[in-house]
Amino acid sequence: METLDLRVRIGALELQNPVLTASGTFGYAKEFEPFLNLNRLGGIIVKGISLEPRAGNPPPRIVETACGMLNAIGLENVGIERFISEKMPYLRTLTAPLIVNILGDSLDDYRELARRLDEVPGISGIEVNISCPNVKKGGVAFGAVPEMAAAVTAVVRGATRLPLIVKLSPNVTDITVMAKAVEAAGADAVSLINTLIGMAINAETRKPRLANIIGGLSGPAVKPIALRMVWQTAQAVQIPVIGIGGISTADDAVEFFLAGATAVQVGTANFYDPSAAEKIVAGLEEYLQRHNEERISTLIGALDTGGK
Amino acid sequence: METLDLRVRIGALELQNPVLTASGTFGYAKEFEPFLNLNRLGGIIVKGISLEPRAGNPPPRIVETACGMLNAIGLENVGIERFISEKMPYLRTLTAPLIVNILGDSLDDYRELARRLDEVPGISGIEVNISCPNVKKGGVAFGAVPEMAAAVTAVVRGATRLPLIVKLSPNVTDITVMAKAVEAAGADAVSLINTLIGMAINAETRKPRLANIIGGLSGPAVKPIALRMVWQTAQAVQIPVIGIGGISTADDAVEFFLAGATAVQVGTANFYDPSAAEKIVAGLEEYLQRHNEERISTLIGALDTGGK
Amino acid sequence: MPQSQQQSRILANDPLTAEVFRLTVYSPEIAVAAAPGQFVMVQVSSSLDPLLRRPFSIHSRGADGSISLLFKVVGRGTALLAKARPGDKIDLLGPFGRGFDLSAAEKPVCLIGGGMGIAPLLFLAQELPGRKHALLGARNRDELAPLAKFFADIGCAVQLATDDGSLGHHGFIPDLLDEVLPDVSQVCTCGPSPMMRGVARKCRAAEVSCQVSLETHMACGMGACLGCAVPGRDGSYVHVCKEGPVFNSEELPWEL
Amino acid sequence: MPQSQQQSRILANDPLTAEVFRLTVYSPEIAVAAAPGQFVMVQVSSSLDPLLRRPFSIHSRGADGSISLLFKVVGRGTALLAKARPGDKIDLLGPFGRGFDLSAAEKPVCLIGGGMGIAPLLFLAQELPGRKHALLGARNRDELAPLAKFFADIGCAVQLATDDGSLGHHGFIPDLLDEVLPDVSQVCTCGPSPMMRGVARKCRAAEVSCQVSLETHMACGMGACLGCAVPGRDGSYVHVCKEGPVFNSEELPWEL
Ligand SMILES: Cc1cc2nc3c(=O)[nH]c(=O)nc-3n(C[C@H](O)[C@H](O)[C@H](O)COP(=O)(O)OP(=O)(O)OC[C@H]3O[C@@H](n4cnc5c(N)ncnc54)[C@H](O)[C@@H]3O)c2cc1C
Ligand SMILES: Cc1cc2nc3c(=O)[nH]c(=O)nc-3n(C[C@H](O)[C@H](O)[C@H](O)COP(=O)(O)OP(=O)(O)OC[C@H]3O[C@@H](n4cnc5c(N)ncnc54)[C@H](O)[C@@H]3O)c2cc1C
Ligand SMILES: Cc1cc2nc3c(=O)[nH]c(=O)nc-3n(C[C@H](O)[C@H](O)[C@H](O)COP(=O)(O)O)c2cc1C
Ligand SMILES: Cc1cc2nc3c(=O)[nH]c(=O)nc-3n(C[C@H](O)[C@H](O)[C@H](O)COP(=O)(O)O)c2cc1C
Ligand code: FES
Ligand code: FES
């Protein structure tokens, strides 16, 4: 079938296929050039960028857990200016759309980041990470309070015309409340889930395995939770939902589409299989062919619950 | 060392060791008789009991996930009266303390269950499962609203003098708020975590893998989340914290003690290794010997965070 | 019938086809306790993924404390099991469940198996004292021929059917039943649900008792998780690992 | 030096002791691109547990497109690797990282390895053109003797030390260094941190350049996860997989 159509829309942004790479798991893309065809991807989301460079947390920063990993990178990044001068020239050579993930300690940070990126050619969208604690408000996470999440969304919306994705934290009682809040504040899409807060201890040394004590859990272990949250969120909002969490195969991705995701992001899987994202694109084509479907869009929300 | 002391206290209840079996994963104990010495356990918690018998959910009720499983048993149980007449006679023959897990749809249910159990000889404690939705209040989970969790705790407290453990749901933004609410309402201890809500889909048939669509995630996959919640909760409350979630080895249990748990419950591990709980008791003895410690209690909260 | 957990040494893991294997393990405690129709829970990996044990019927019992399992590679767990080699150890729990009830079998018994449902019937045939008839079906000759031979070897009268007609009757097993039914007082069947329903329907019409062995997802195998429920007759559920896997077909709400 | 992902056939997995193995794989694309001091990321399991790849230095390179890894069983991943058999396939990524810089080596080079830190030094010795000296240490004779032989076989002058005195000097490697240092312009070391610090301290005193190869936890090996950070000199962090694993000891904030 030459007519396979994997295209999906995230607001004004059309993607050639619904497979993106998740922020913080794909570096600045160049690292993966030897292992896959970057231009086969639906989109590339780069490591979260803040206004100023950040050194990140002391080591150890990562630890393996059962079918997952914890990370406490501490949002190490080169800062917006070096990102633009050092990373954008390469990223601009790629035809796959580039989405820049941003994070800040305050509303001003977010506004300034969005404003700055709006001027930069070669950027197709912004993903706002609201899981970081708000330093000014005493460390309360933007991502756990609907009003704060909405406020971040609104300032970014006011500062850029780029398609705006808000990335939600799963560490909440009801993620649909968060999704509805950012939808109302102007988000073009929501992506979920960010990492679940977790911890690991070395029983022998009696020390935390992460210098930061707690970290974010990701990988196949979290997939059932992510899928459930995507399913709930897709029913709660009108904007596209981008599914993230433990996706490492085309079948995993299909699960998320059926649950209502318009696109997916591949995260931790990039580490253990750097060609995973491209394999998922190929696997989706194969899935459509096998199921005699022409369009990926027919899968979205097509879960057969037998009327429930 | 003959002087190894594994005893811990949960309110007025002294356990010979801190290893219990988790509700719903150990049947009514008799099923495990061929595989371990039940009287070596610190305590046995039986499948959740309601006032009336419940048939449970239609199948499929379980599905394996990466390093975990989802269940939607639907709280199938024989009901309080048959529990007392059919299951208690055997359970009374055991020397290991028996803790009965209860669940209800309303405050009245919980009160009545506690009152009834208070009269029954051979019961050492009650564990209250507040993760079930409140049918009367339109399905809002008792376990997600501090006031409702406190109300359940208070009615049970008023109806029994038995040691009272309240089992907390992890599907909340801040589990310490829940823990503090039930502590204030009279709980002798909190146990956590119950299962995380998750979902799995069969990509080929496009149907949910559970007839109930969503289910509870348990097993090693959730351990990092459980450990983090135990650590946070142990710092927030004065009463003992009982750790649950993905524990399958003595090292896993030690991690929970270091994080602040006074005891642990072994859940899903009972399925893949029915002697797991007894092995953990033996493994803890071995750990204490190797570390030249006499008392398990010295491990509780002994995490070395380097002053953080 | 005491149950046990046993680290069992693998004696053989013979491929019967590219996908079907016969695994023989030395597991004397389980062997001595086992009855036909019962099953074991097998740990397929030493890692935590896949996490749960897999249920397999006891296919045959050796005089030497061994038991065999017959399995087909259908997913990750069975793929791992296919890699087990003689000398390796494998952790088994069992025997579990209610097996076939043959207390009332006076006239010859008819065993009806489809695909891997044939597995428990060999053990049953071994243990049945009198005359026995086996109707066995599978996709094709490759899959069916080696299994059929096991039954012939122990003196069963065997009739075969394959989906593709490459061996025996071209079609389904229940087709063969009419001829046999007048001579039997008891039918024992295991296989795909449609096949078992077809068999049960004919048995009911002929007033012959029919025992069916069910499969479902299981986490524990021992009645602890309540995960293996299937609808029973009265709107409630029965638990395949405990009240089954063998049921009298009348216990099930099959629209016959 | 292009990197690649390669399903590599295992040619041999030789136990050198009960715990130490030499794994040889056919991986021509990685072999041709590799430089001494670089490493590969090895997928140790086809299941999702353990999830992450494990980093191993390239121990030697064959003329035939093969590379060898030297590893010790210290946990689950290496235990799985010890079970790999010739003929199996294993997924490798690499080569990664910055290897040893020998552009300035005029006088002989001294290689100093402790325990599994010896692994990358053999490849380095193979590639070094001139005279080379190796100081190798390990816990005991069993562990050290087979490794020492590899170096002797390619014409290194070898001096040995063991913790228990069962072979060579009874004590630590840095003890042997004073004697050798006047003759070398470059030291390359890999092993336990205390050993490397001791070596670096002596090199600094003697004004000899010292390159050290670090180990840390890694998720990706390719600079994408930022998980492998260790403190650098200026209060910031360096990434072992990208700026390392080989550093000039002056780049590290070691209190010397
Ligand atoms: C009491 C009992 C006895 C059994 N006896 C045998 C036997 O003798 N020989 C044999 O080959 N198989 C037998 N089975 C089925 C066997 O347990 C499954 O084939 C096996 O668990 C699949 O594991 P997997 O990891 O390879 O497949 P998975 O990757 O888990 O799944 C692959 C496919 O098999 C299905 N499946 C998984 N578990 C079961 C199950 N328990 N029952 C039915 N379908 C399942 C899945 O839905 C999926 O479609 C028995 C099952 C039960 C309940
Ligand atoms: C660049 C690099 C090159 C290496 N080269 C070699 C080599 O040539 N030969 C060799 O035997 N080992 C080498 N290692 C170490 C090797 O990666 C670890 O021994 C291996 O990852 C342990 O895996 P495991 O699953 O067996 O142990 P785990 O069960 O993961 O852990 C067992 C123990 O090893 C520690 N550990 C785990 N990963 C690492 C790590 N990356 N570095 C240090 N300690 C770790 C754990 O903290 C734990 O104490 C190298 C490490 C790096 C970073
Ligand atoms: C090492 C690491 C670093 C991450 N960094 C970021 C980040 O900078 N910004 C962000 O929004 N998410 C970050 N994430 C979260 C991922 O983008 C993703 O949401 C999460 O890992 C769940 O997906 P997965 O299970 O496929 O990994 C990071 C995750 C990992 C594992
Ligand atoms: C099959 C199954 C049934 C359960 N039933 C109950 C129950 O009836 N009451 C309850 O409080 N918790 C129940 N739980 C939750 C467990 O007690 C435990 O909190 C959870 O599984 C996490 O622990 P684990 O990861 O060790 O399994 C059940 C869990 C499983 C897997
Ligand atoms: S499989 Fe657990 S109760 Fe039947
Ligand atoms: S290991 Fe991932 S950046 Fe170094």
Coordinates of C-alpha atoms and ligand atoms in Angstrom, one line a residue, chain A residues 62 271, chain D residues 39 41 216-229 239-242, ligand 6:
Chain A
I62 CA 20.3 7.5 37.7
F271 CA 18.5 4.5 25.9
Chain D
F39 CA 33.7 1.3 25.4
M41 CA 27.0 -0.6 25.6
T216 CA 30.1 5.5 36.7
H217 CA 26.4 4.6 36.2
M218 CA 25.3 5.1 32.6
A219 CA 21.9 4.8 31.0
C220 CA 22.7 5.7 27.4
G221 CA 26.5 5.8 26.9
M222 CA 26.1 8.4 24.1
G223 CA 25.6 11.8 25.9
A224 CA 21.8 11.8 25.8
C225 CA 20.7 11.1 29.3
L226 CA 23.2 13.2 31.3
G227 CA 23.1 10.5 33.9
C228 CA 26.9 9.9 33.9
A229 CA 28.0 13.2 35.4
H239 CA 30.0 13.5 31.5
V240 CA 32.0 10.2 31.6
C241 CA 30.5 8.8 28.5
K242 CA 31.2 11.8 26.3
Ligands
FES6 S1 25.5 7.8 30.0 FE1 23.9 9.0 29.2 S2 24.9 10.9 29.0 FE2 26.5 9.7 29.6

